[in-house]
Each structure stands twice: as C-alpha cells, then as structure tokens.
JSON list of C-alpha atoms in Angstrom, two decimals:
[
{"chain": "A", "resi": 228, "resn": "MET", "atom": "CA", "xyz": [2.69, -24.23, 2.98]},
{"chain": "A", "resi": 229, "resn": "LYS", "atom": "CA", "xyz": [-0.76, -22.54, 4.41]},
{"chain": "A", "resi": 230, "resn": "LYS", "atom": "CA", "xyz": [-3.82, -23.31, 1.74]},
{"chain": "A", "resi": 231, "resn": "LEU", "atom": "CA", "xyz": [-4.39, -19.71, -0.41]},
{"chain": "A", "resi": 232, "resn": "ALA", "atom": "CA", "xyz": [-7.84, -19.62, 0.33]},
{"chain": "A", "resi": 233, "resn": "ALA", "atom": "CA", "xyz": [-7.03, -19.42, 3.73]},
{"chain": "A", "resi": 234, "resn": "ARG", "atom": "CA", "xyz": [-4.59, -16.05, 3.67]},
{"chain": "A", "resi": 235, "resn": "ILE", "atom": "CA", "xyz": [-6.71, -14.11, 0.85]},
{"chain": "A", "resi": 236, "resn": "ALA", "atom": "CA", "xyz": [-9.99, -14.76, 3.43]},
{"chain": "A", "resi": 237, "resn": "GLY", "atom": "CA", "xyz": [-7.79, -12.77, 5.67]},
{"chain": "A", "resi": 238, "resn": "VAL", "atom": "CA", "xyz": [-7.53, -9.26, 3.74]},
{"chain": "A", "resi": 239, "resn": "ALA", "atom": "CA", "xyz": [-11.22, -9.93, 3.24]},
{"chain": "A", "resi": 240, "resn": "GLY", "atom": "CA", "xyz": [-11.71, -9.58, 6.61]},
{"chain": "A", "resi": 241, "resn": "ASN", "atom": "CA", "xyz": [-11.01, -5.71, 6.36]},
{"chain": "A", "resi": 242, "resn": "GLY", "atom": "CA", "xyz": [-14.63, -5.54, 5.76]},
{"chain": "A", "resi": 243, "resn": "PRO", "atom": "CA", "xyz": [-16.02, -4.28, 2.35]},
{"chain": "A", "resi": 244, "resn": "LEU", "atom": "CA", "xyz": [-13.35, -2.49, 0.83]},
{"chain": "A", "resi": 245, "resn": "GLY", "atom": "CA", "xyz": [-11.07, -5.66, 1.91]},
{"chain": "A", "resi": 246, "resn": "ILE", "atom": "CA", "xyz": [-12.97, -7.82, -0.07]},
{"chain": "A", "resi": 247, "resn": "ALA", "atom": "CA", "xyz": [-13.35, -5.97, -2.59]},
{"chain": "A", "resi": 248, "resn": "VAL", "atom": "CA", "xyz": [-9.62, -6.17, -3.10]},
{"chain": "A", "resi": 249, "resn": "VAL", "atom": "CA", "xyz": [-9.05, -9.70, -2.56]},
{"chain": "A", "resi": 250, "resn": "VAL", "atom": "CA", "xyz": [-7.43, -9.46, -6.57]},
{"chain": "A", "resi": 251, "resn": "VAL", "atom": "CA", "xyz": [-4.99, -7.13, -5.12]},
{"chain": "A", "resi": 252, "resn": "ALA", "atom": "CA", "xyz": [-4.53, -9.54, -1.88]},
{"chain": "A", "resi": 253, "resn": "VAL", "atom": "CA", "xyz": [-3.89, -12.55, -4.55]},
{"chain": "A", "resi": 254, "resn": "LEU", "atom": "CA", "xyz": [-0.88, -11.45, -5.65]},
{"chain": "A", "resi": 255, "resn": "ALA", "atom": "CA", "xyz": [0.44, -9.77, -1.95]},
{"chain": "A", "resi": 256, "resn": "VAL", "atom": "CA", "xyz": [0.14, -13.65, -1.05]},
{"chain": "A", "resi": 257, "resn": "LEU", "atom": "CA", "xyz": [1.91, -14.17, -4.60]},
{"chain": "A", "resi": 258, "resn": "ALA", "atom": "CA", "xyz": [4.73, -11.96, -3.61]},
{"chain": "A", "resi": 259, "resn": "SER", "atom": "CA", "xyz": [7.67, -13.27, -2.43]},
{"chain": "A", "resi": 260, "resn": "GLY", "atom": "CA", "xyz": [8.71, -9.06, -1.61]},
{"chain": "A", "resi": 261, "resn": "ALA", "atom": "CA", "xyz": [8.38, -5.75, -3.20]},
{"chain": "A", "resi": 262, "resn": "ALA", "atom": "CA", "xyz": [11.15, -3.27, -4.27]},
{"chain": "A", "resi": 263, "resn": "GLY", "atom": "CA", "xyz": [11.29, 0.31, -2.96]},
{"chain": "A", "resi": 264, "resn": "TRP", "atom": "CA", "xyz": [8.72, 2.90, -4.70]},
{"chain": "A", "resi": 265, "resn": "TYR", "atom": "CA", "xyz": [10.71, 5.91, -5.20]},
{"chain": "A", "resi": 266, "resn": "GLY", "atom": "CA", "xyz": [9.97, 9.28, -7.08]},
{"chain": "A", "resi": 267, "resn": "VAL", "atom": "CA", "xyz": [13.47, 9.52, -8.42]},
{"chain": "A", "resi": 268, "resn": "SER", "atom": "CA", "xyz": [13.24, 5.18, -9.63]},
{"chain": "A", "resi": 269, "resn": "TRP", "atom": "CA", "xyz": [10.06, 5.81, -11.22]},
{"chain": "A", "resi": 270, "resn": "TYR", "atom": "CA", "xyz": [11.49, 8.83, -12.78]},
{"chain": "A", "resi": 271, "resn": "ARG", "atom": "CA", "xyz": [14.78, 7.81, -14.29]},
{"chain": "A", "resi": 272, "resn": "ALA", "atom": "CA", "xyz": [12.32, 4.27, -15.69]},
{"chain": "A", "resi": 273, "resn": "ALA", "atom": "CA", "xyz": [10.58, 6.93, -17.57]},
{"chain": "A", "resi": 274, "resn": "HIS", "atom": "CA", "xyz": [12.49, 8.35, -19.43]},
{"chain": "A", "resi": 275, "resn": "ASP", "atom": "CA", "xyz": [16.17, 6.31, -19.59]},
{"chain": "A", "resi": 276, "resn": "GLU", "atom": "CA", "xyz": [16.02, 5.71, -23.38]},
{"chain": "A", "resi": 277, "resn": "SER", "atom": "CA", "xyz": [18.44, 3.02, -25.13]},
{"chain": "A", "resi": 278, "resn": "LEU", "atom": "CA", "xyz": [17.39, 3.35, -28.96]},
{"chain": "A", "resi": 279, "resn": "GLU", "atom": "CA", "xyz": [18.63, 0.21, -29.50]},
{"chain": "A", "resi": 280, "resn": "LEU", "atom": "CA", "xyz": [16.57, -1.22, -26.57]},
{"chain": "A", "resi": 281, "resn": "ALA", "atom": "CA", "xyz": [13.11, 1.49, -28.22]},
{"chain": "A", "resi": 282, "resn": "MET", "atom": "CA", "xyz": [11.23, -1.20, -29.72]},
{"chain": "A", "resi": 283, "resn": "THR", "atom": "CA", "xyz": [11.98, -3.68, -27.62]},
{"chain": "A", "resi": 284, "resn": "ARG", "atom": "CA", "xyz": [10.93, -1.42, -24.86]},
{"chain": "A", "resi": 285, "resn": "ASP", "atom": "CA", "xyz": [7.97, -0.18, -26.07]},
{"chain": "A", "resi": 286, "resn": "THR", "atom": "CA", "xyz": [6.71, -3.76, -26.42]},
{"chain": "A", "resi": 287, "resn": "VAL", "atom": "CA", "xyz": [7.17, -5.01, -23.17]},
{"chain": "A", "resi": 288, "resn": "LEU", "atom": "CA", "xyz": [6.03, -2.34, -21.79]},
{"chain": "A", "resi": 289, "resn": "ARG", "atom": "CA", "xyz": [2.43, -2.42, -24.01]},
{"chain": "A", "resi": 290, "resn": "GLN", "atom": "CA", "xyz": [1.93, -6.06, -22.98]},
{"chain": "A", "resi": 291, "resn": "ALA", "atom": "CA", "xyz": [3.23, -5.32, -19.13]},
{"chain": "A", "resi": 292, "resn": "ARG", "atom": "CA", "xyz": [0.02, -2.48, -19.52]},
{"chain": "A", "resi": 293, "resn": "GLN", "atom": "CA", "xyz": [-2.38, -5.39, -21.34]},
{"chain": "A", "resi": 294, "resn": "ALA", "atom": "CA", "xyz": [-1.11, -8.05, -18.61]},
{"chain": "A", "resi": 295, "resn": "ALA", "atom": "CA", "xyz": [-1.60, -5.62, -15.12]},
{"chain": "A", "resi": 296, "resn": "ILE", "atom": "CA", "xyz": [-4.88, -5.23, -16.27]},
{"chain": "A", "resi": 297, "resn": "ASN", "atom": "CA", "xyz": [-5.66, -8.60, -16.67]},
{"chain": "A", "resi": 298, "resn": "LEU", "atom": "CA", "xyz": [-4.91, -9.72, -13.88]},
{"chain": "A", "resi": 299, "resn": "THR", "atom": "CA", "xyz": [-6.90, -6.91, -11.78]},
{"chain": "A", "resi": 300, "resn": "THR", "atom": "CA", "xyz": [-9.93, -7.57, -13.61]},
{"chain": "A", "resi": 301, "resn": "LEU", "atom": "CA", "xyz": [-12.52, -9.66, -12.45]},
{"chain": "A", "resi": 302, "resn": "ASP", "atom": "CA", "xyz": [-16.38, -10.48, -12.42]},
{"chain": "A", "resi": 303, "resn": "HIS", "atom": "CA", "xyz": [-17.51, -12.66, -9.95]},
{"chain": "A", "resi": 304, "resn": "ARG", "atom": "CA", "xyz": [-20.48, -14.27, -12.17]},
{"chain": "A", "resi": 305, "resn": "ASN", "atom": "CA", "xyz": [-17.46, -15.38, -14.79]},
{"chain": "A", "resi": 306, "resn": "VAL", "atom": "CA", "xyz": [-14.95, -15.51, -12.70]},
{"chain": "A", "resi": 307, "resn": "GLN", "atom": "CA", "xyz": [-13.53, -18.73, -15.29]},
{"chain": "A", "resi": 308, "resn": "ALA", "atom": "CA", "xyz": [-13.40, -16.59, -17.84]},
{"chain": "A", "resi": 309, "resn": "GLY", "atom": "CA", "xyz": [-11.17, -14.08, -15.88]},
{"chain": "A", "resi": 310, "resn": "LEU", "atom": "CA", "xyz": [-9.22, -16.70, -14.45]},
{"chain": "A", "resi": 311, "resn": "ASP", "atom": "CA", "xyz": [-8.16, -17.73, -17.92]},
{"chain": "A", "resi": 312, "resn": "SER", "atom": "CA", "xyz": [-7.18, -13.53, -19.35]},
{"chain": "A", "resi": 313, "resn": "TRP", "atom": "CA", "xyz": [-4.97, -14.59, -15.64]},
{"chain": "A", "resi": 314, "resn": "GLU", "atom": "CA", "xyz": [-3.40, -17.06, -16.98]},
{"chain": "A", "resi": 315, "resn": "GLN", "atom": "CA", "xyz": [-3.32, -15.98, -20.71]},
{"chain": "A", "resi": 316, "resn": "VAL", "atom": "CA", "xyz": [-0.55, -13.45, -19.35]},
{"chain": "A", "resi": 317, "resn": "SER", "atom": "CA", "xyz": [1.30, -15.27, -17.40]},
{"chain": "A", "resi": 318, "resn": "THR", "atom": "CA", "xyz": [3.97, -17.73, -17.63]},
{"chain": "A", "resi": 319, "resn": "GLY", "atom": "CA", "xyz": [6.87, -19.72, -15.31]},
{"chain": "A", "resi": 320, "resn": "PRO", "atom": "CA", "xyz": [5.92, -19.82, -11.27]},
{"chain": "A", "resi": 321, "resn": "LEU", "atom": "CA", "xyz": [2.99, -17.19, -11.52]},
{"chain": "A", "resi": 322, "resn": "LEU", "atom": "CA", "xyz": [1.27, -19.74, -14.33]},
{"chain": "A", "resi": 323, "resn": "GLU", "atom": "CA", "xyz": [1.73, -22.77, -12.17]},
{"chain": "A", "resi": 324, "resn": "GLU", "atom": "CA", "xyz": [0.35, -21.02, -9.13]},
{"chain": "A", "resi": 325, "resn": "PHE", "atom": "CA", "xyz": [-2.99, -19.93, -10.43]},
{"chain": "A", "resi": 326, "resn": "ARG", "atom": "CA", "xyz": [-3.32, -22.76, -11.99]},
{"chain": "A", "resi": 327, "resn": "THR", "atom": "CA", "xyz": [-2.31, -24.99, -8.73]},
{"chain": "A", "resi": 328, "resn": "ASN", "atom": "CA", "xyz": [-4.67, -22.70, -6.84]},
{"chain": "A", "resi": 329, "resn": "ARG", "atom": "CA", "xyz": [-7.20, -21.87, -9.25]},
{"chain": "A", "resi": 330, "resn": "GLY", "atom": "CA", "xyz": [-9.99, -23.68, -7.18]},
{"chain": "A", "resi": 331, "resn": "ASN", "atom": "CA", "xyz": [-9.35, -21.38, -4.43]},
{"chain": "A", "resi": 332, "resn": "TYR", "atom": "CA", "xyz": [-9.30, -18.92, -6.32]},
{"chain": "A", "resi": 333, "resn": "VAL", "atom": "CA", "xyz": [-13.00, -19.46, -7.91]},
{"chain": "A", "resi": 334, "resn": "LYS", "atom": "CA", "xyz": [-14.04, -20.04, -4.19]},
{"chain": "A", "resi": 335, "resn": "THR", "atom": "CA", "xyz": [-13.12, -17.32, -3.34]},
{"chain": "A", "resi": 336, "resn": "ILE", "atom": "CA", "xyz": [-14.00, -14.06, -5.89]},
{"chain": "A", "resi": 337, "resn": "GLN", "atom": "CA", "xyz": [-17.53, -16.03, -6.05]},
{"chain": "A", "resi": 338, "resn": "GLN", "atom": "CA", "xyz": [-18.34, -14.88, -1.89]},
{"chain": "A", "resi": 339, "resn": "GLY", "atom": "CA", "xyz": [-16.49, -11.75, -2.63]},
{"chain": "A", "resi": 340, "resn": "LYS", "atom": "CA", "xyz": [-19.31, -11.31, -4.96]},
{"chain": "A", "resi": 341, "resn": "VAL", "atom": "CA", "xyz": [-17.93, -8.15, -6.47]},
{"chain": "A", "resi": 342, "resn": "LYS", "atom": "CA", "xyz": [-16.96, -6.72, -9.80]},
{"chain": "A", "resi": 343, "resn": "THR", "atom": "CA", "xyz": [-12.63, -5.23, -10.67]},
{"chain": "A", "resi": 344, "resn": "GLU", "atom": "CA", "xyz": [-12.06, -2.70, -13.45]},
{"chain": "A", "resi": 345, "resn": "SER", "atom": "CA", "xyz": [-8.58, -1.71, -14.04]},
{"chain": "A", "resi": 346, "resn": "GLU", "atom": "CA", "xyz": [-7.15, 1.16, -16.01]},
{"chain": "A", "resi": 347, "resn": "VAL", "atom": "CA", "xyz": [-3.06, 1.75, -16.22]},
{"chain": "A", "resi": 348, "resn": "VAL", "atom": "CA", "xyz": [-2.25, 5.50, -15.09]},
{"chain": "A", "resi": 349, "resn": "ASP", "atom": "CA", "xyz": [1.42, 5.49, -15.59]},
{"chain": "A", "resi": 350, "resn": "GLY", "atom": "CA", "xyz": [4.00, 2.73, -16.05]},
{"chain": "A", "resi": 351, "resn": "ALA", "atom": "CA", "xyz": [7.96, 2.01, -17.00]},
{"chain": "A", "resi": 352, "resn": "VAL", "atom": "CA", "xyz": [10.16, -0.57, -17.88]},
{"chain": "A", "resi": 353, "resn": "ALA", "atom": "CA", "xyz": [12.72, -0.37, -14.98]},
{"chain": "A", "resi": 354, "resn": "GLU", "atom": "CA", "xyz": [15.53, -2.82, -16.33]},
{"chain": "A", "resi": 355, "resn": "LEU", "atom": "CA", "xyz": [15.80, -5.51, -19.99]},
{"chain": "A", "resi": 356, "resn": "ASP", "atom": "CA", "xyz": [18.08, -7.62, -20.61]},
{"chain": "A", "resi": 357, "resn": "THR", "atom": "CA", "xyz": [17.82, -8.46, -23.72]},
{"chain": "A", "resi": 358, "resn": "ARG", "atom": "CA", "xyz": [19.85, -11.61, -23.72]},
{"chain": "A", "resi": 359, "resn": "ALA", "atom": "CA", "xyz": [18.28, -13.12, -21.25]},
{"chain": "A", "resi": 360, "resn": "GLY", "atom": "CA", "xyz": [14.54, -11.94, -21.49]},
{"chain": "A", "resi": 361, "resn": "THR", "atom": "CA", "xyz": [13.70, -10.31, -19.10]},
{"chain": "A", "resi": 362, "resn": "ALA", "atom": "CA", "xyz": [12.56, -7.50, -17.85]},
{"chain": "A", "resi": 363, "resn": "ARG", "atom": "CA", "xyz": [11.27, -5.50, -14.77]},
{"chain": "A", "resi": 364, "resn": "VAL", "atom": "CA", "xyz": [8.14, -2.98, -15.23]},
{"chain": "A", "resi": 365, "resn": "LEU", "atom": "CA", "xyz": [6.77, -0.80, -12.31]},
{"chain": "A", "resi": 366, "resn": "MET", "atom": "CA", "xyz": [3.09, -0.09, -13.23]},
{"chain": "A", "resi": 367, "resn": "GLY", "atom": "CA", "xyz": [0.37, 2.19, -11.52]},
{"chain": "A", "resi": 368, "resn": "ILE", "atom": "CA", "xyz": [-3.11, 1.16, -11.73]},
{"chain": "A", "resi": 369, "resn": "ASP", "atom": "CA", "xyz": [-6.36, 2.29, -10.68]},
{"chain": "A", "resi": 370, "resn": "VAL", "atom": "CA", "xyz": [-9.09, -0.26, -9.82]},
{"chain": "A", "resi": 371, "resn": "THR", "atom": "CA", "xyz": [-12.38, 0.30, -10.11]},
{"chain": "A", "resi": 372, "resn": "VAL", "atom": "CA", "xyz": [-14.05, -1.60, -7.47]},
{"chain": "A", "resi": 373, "resn": "THR", "atom": "CA", "xyz": [-17.88, -2.02, -7.39]},
{"chain": "A", "resi": 374, "resn": "PRO", "atom": "CA", "xyz": [-19.82, -4.48, -4.71]},
{"chain": "A", "resi": 375, "resn": "ALA", "atom": "CA", "xyz": [-22.55, -6.76, -5.34]},
{"chain": "A", "resi": 376, "resn": "GLU", "atom": "CA", "xyz": [-24.35, -3.37, -2.99]},
{"chain": "A", "resi": 377, "resn": "GLY", "atom": "CA", "xyz": [-22.70, 0.50, -2.88]},
{"chain": "A", "resi": 378, "resn": "ASP", "atom": "CA", "xyz": [-21.23, 2.69, -4.92]},
{"chain": "A", "resi": 379, "resn": "PRO", "atom": "CA", "xyz": [-17.64, 1.80, -6.60]},
{"chain": "A", "resi": 380, "resn": "THR", "atom": "CA", "xyz": [-14.99, 2.17, -4.68]},
{"chain": "A", "resi": 381, "resn": "VAL", "atom": "CA", "xyz": [-11.10, 3.44, -6.51]},
{"chain": "A", "resi": 382, "resn": "SER", "atom": "CA", "xyz": [-7.90, 2.05, -5.09]},
{"chain": "A", "resi": 383, "resn": "ARG", "atom": "CA", "xyz": [-4.51, 3.44, -7.13]},
{"chain": "A", "resi": 384, "resn": "GLN", "atom": "CA", "xyz": [-2.12, 0.46, -6.60]},
{"chain": "A", "resi": 385, "resn": "ARG", "atom": "CA", "xyz": [1.06, -0.04, -7.47]},
{"chain": "A", "resi": 386, "resn": "LEU", "atom": "CA", "xyz": [2.72, -2.94, -8.67]},
{"chain": "A", "resi": 387, "resn": "GLU", "atom": "CA", "xyz": [6.34, -4.67, -9.58]},
{"chain": "A", "resi": 388, "resn": "MET", "atom": "CA", "xyz": [6.15, -7.08, -12.14]},
{"chain": "A", "resi": 389, "resn": "VAL", "atom": "CA", "xyz": [8.99, -9.43, -13.93]},
{"chain": "A", "resi": 390, "resn": "MET", "atom": "CA", "xyz": [8.42, -10.18, -17.50]},
{"chain": "A", "resi": 391, "resn": "GLN", "atom": "CA", "xyz": [9.54, -13.13, -19.16]},
{"chain": "A", "resi": 392, "resn": "ARG", "atom": "CA", "xyz": [10.14, -13.19, -23.12]},
{"chain": "A", "resi": 393, "resn": "THR", "atom": "CA", "xyz": [8.03, -16.21, -24.62]},
{"chain": "A", "resi": 394, "resn": "GLY", "atom": "CA", "xyz": [7.36, -17.92, -27.89]},
{"chain": "A", "resi": 395, "resn": "ASP", "atom": "CA", "xyz": [3.71, -15.91, -27.44]},
{"chain": "A", "resi": 396, "resn": "GLY", "atom": "CA", "xyz": [5.88, -13.08, -26.18]},
{"chain": "A", "resi": 397, "resn": "TRP", "atom": "CA", "xyz": [6.58, -10.81, -23.03]},
{"chain": "A", "resi": 398, "resn": "LYS", "atom": "CA", "xyz": [4.27, -12.64, -20.00]},
{"chain": "A", "resi": 399, "resn": "VAL", "atom": "CA", "xyz": [4.38, -12.46, -16.31]},
{"chain": "A", "resi": 400, "resn": "SER", "atom": "CA", "xyz": [6.57, -14.40, -14.05]},
{"chain": "A", "resi": 401, "resn": "ALA", "atom": "CA", "xyz": [6.58, -12.79, -10.88]},
{"chain": "A", "resi": 402, "resn": "VAL", "atom": "CA", "xyz": [4.30, -9.97, -9.85]},
{"chain": "A", "resi": 403, "resn": "ALA", "atom": "CA", "xyz": [4.01, -7.91, -6.59]},
{"chain": "A", "resi": 404, "resn": "PRO", "atom": "CA", "xyz": [2.27, -5.25, -5.40]},
{"chain": "A", "resi": 405, "resn": "VAL", "atom": "CA", "xyz": [4.33, -2.03, -3.67]},
{"chain": "A", "resi": 406, "resn": "GLY", "atom": "CA", "xyz": [3.32, -0.34, -0.63]},
{"chain": "A", "resi": 407, "resn": "PRO", "atom": "CA", "xyz": [-0.03, 0.06, 0.23]},
{"chain": "A", "resi": 408, "resn": "ALA", "atom": "CA", "xyz": [-2.58, 0.65, -1.81]},
{"chain": "A", "resi": 409, "resn": "SER", "atom": "CA", "xyz": [-3.91, 4.29, -1.50]},
{"chain": "A", "resi": 410, "resn": "GLY", "atom": "CA", "xyz": [-8.03, 3.88, -0.60]},
{"chain": "A", "resi": 411, "resn": "ALA", "atom": "CA", "xyz": [-7.54, 0.77, 0.34]},
{"chain": "A", "resi": 412, "resn": "PRO", "atom": "CA", "xyz": [-6.11, -1.32, 3.76]},
{"chain": "A", "resi": 413, "resn": "ALA", "atom": "CA", "xyz": [-1.97, -2.21, 2.53]},
{"chain": "A", "resi": 414, "resn": "ALA", "atom": "CA", "xyz": [-2.06, -6.04, 1.57]},
{"chain": "A", "resi": 415, "resn": "GLY", "atom": "CA", "xyz": [0.56, -7.39, 4.69]},
{"chain": "A", "resi": 416, "resn": "SER", "atom": "CA", "xyz": [0.42, -11.31, 4.71]},
{"chain": "A", "resi": 417, "resn": "PRO", "atom": "CA", "xyz": [3.66, -12.95, 4.21]},
{"chain": "A", "resi": 418, "resn": "PRO", "atom": "CA", "xyz": [4.72, -14.84, 1.15]},
{"chain": "A", "resi": 419, "resn": "PRO", "atom": "CA", "xyz": [3.20, -18.24, 1.28]},
{"chain": "A", "resi": 420, "resn": "ASP", "atom": "CA", "xyz": [6.79, -20.95, 1.48]},
{"chain": "A", "resi": 421, "resn": "GLY", "atom": "CA", "xyz": [8.34, -21.78, -1.72]},
{"chain": "A", "resi": 422, "resn": "ALA", "atom": "CA", "xyz": [7.44, -18.77, -3.66]},
{"chain": "A", "resi": 423, "resn": "SER", "atom": "CA", "xyz": [8.63, -17.48, -6.75]},
{"chain": "A", "resi": 424, "resn": "PRO", "atom": "CA", "xyz": [10.41, -14.26, -5.99]},
{"chain": "A", "resi": 425, "resn": "SER", "atom": "CA", "xyz": [11.25, -11.74, -7.76]},
{"chain": "A", "resi": 426, "resn": "PRO", "atom": "CA", "xyz": [15.10, -12.43, -9.45]},
{"chain": "A", "resi": 427, "resn": "PRO", "atom": "CA", "xyz": [17.55, -9.68, -8.56]},
{"chain": "A", "resi": 428, "resn": "PRO", "atom": "CA", "xyz": [18.83, -6.70, -11.06]},
{"chain": "A", "resi": 429, "resn": "SER", "atom": "CA", "xyz": [21.39, -7.45, -13.25]},
{"chain": "A", "resi": 430, "resn": "GLU", "atom": "CA", "xyz": [23.93, -5.65, -13.66]},
{"chain": "A", "resi": 431, "resn": "GLY", "atom": "CA", "xyz": [24.52, -3.70, -16.82]},
{"chain": "A", "resi": 432, "resn": "ALA", "atom": "CA", "xyz": [20.40, -4.40, -18.15]},
{"chain": "A", "resi": 433, "resn": "THR", "atom": "CA", "xyz": [19.33, -1.17, -17.52]},
{"chain": "A", "resi": 434, "resn": "ALA", "atom": "CA", "xyz": [20.21, 1.71, -19.64]},
{"chain": "A", "resi": 435, "resn": "PRO", "atom": "CA", "xyz": [22.25, 4.54, -18.14]},
{"chain": "A", "resi": 436, "resn": "PRO", "atom": "CA", "xyz": [20.58, 7.95, -16.71]},
{"chain": "A", "resi": 437, "resn": "ASN", "atom": "CA", "xyz": [20.20, 10.75, -18.67]}
]
C-alpha cells in the first residue's frame, strides 16, 4: 500500500486551494468509492419517512451531522485536538485508518498551515437498517478554509457516510466525497489497497417512497 502522506501530497500539489482542502483529500484517499449524487435520490432520502423509524432516523442524522463537522474541521495550530475529534466520531475500519496513519496526518496538516471550519447545509438518511445497526447518510457541507496568508474560501462538499451503531451511539465506519467539490479541484486519488468499501444497499432497509 502506498504511503498515505504521499497520496495526500499529490492533492496538495494542486496549489493553495489544493492544500486548503487537505481534509477532504484525506477522505478521498480513504474512500473506496462513492455512490451517484442525484437530485431525485436526495429528495427521496430527505422525504421518505416511516413512523416506526422516525426516532432512530433523527438520531442517526443528528449524530452524522456532528460527525461530518468533526471530520472536516481542523486547525494546523492544534492538530492533535482535531484528530482526537475525528477518532471520537469514528468506528471500525475508518477509526483504524485514522489511528494507523495519524502521524502522516499531523505532518501533512501542519505543512498545509490552514484552518478549516464546517457548516452542514443539508443532510438526509438514505438507508437505515435497524436490525443490522447500519445507515447510509448523504450530507452537504460548506467548508470554510482559512490559509496562513490570504482570504478565506468556501468549498461546498458532498459526502456519503456509512454509520454504524455502537455502544456510544452512531459513528462513522466509512466516508466518501461524492462528486467534485464546488470551488475546489476534484479529489481524484484512487483508494489505497485494502481500503474498506462502503457496504452495498440492504434490501428493505429504506422506507418506501411516498
């Protein structure tokens, strides 16, 4: 498997904005693929509802929103705290990746010298399987990137997140950018060997469309 730091450096080489979105680049190289991002799918995910699943769906969405913010928020002046917040909302293969490659992340983020802050602008639970304890969430976020020198820029990101139920709530086991970011180069790095793919849709996991 190629060293993760080298993979991220390839994205950072795209210029100041490439360095600025290093957090999203990290997500890209961890991802094994991304589902299509279609307006119809987004609408259905946001509006399909089952009374039986309403409370669980709300919990999943709320915790996924916080996880998305954690995973796209960093400050090069306090990297360790940011990476701690990544691990707090992660589980399974994603958590293992973060722990294994933490040293690479610290070095890359400190070299980038940027600060990122995120705001969720839209989100929906696309699939929910309460028996298996899994869910797939689509999330739209605005990432404000402040470089050491220069003006802040905003990048619109779209993420697909696989959530896993744990003893400490719902956490992220896989995450992938969906499509190119608005205002930033597409993170086109292929996944590293051995990356954990997002699980395929489960039959009957999603409430029927209205």
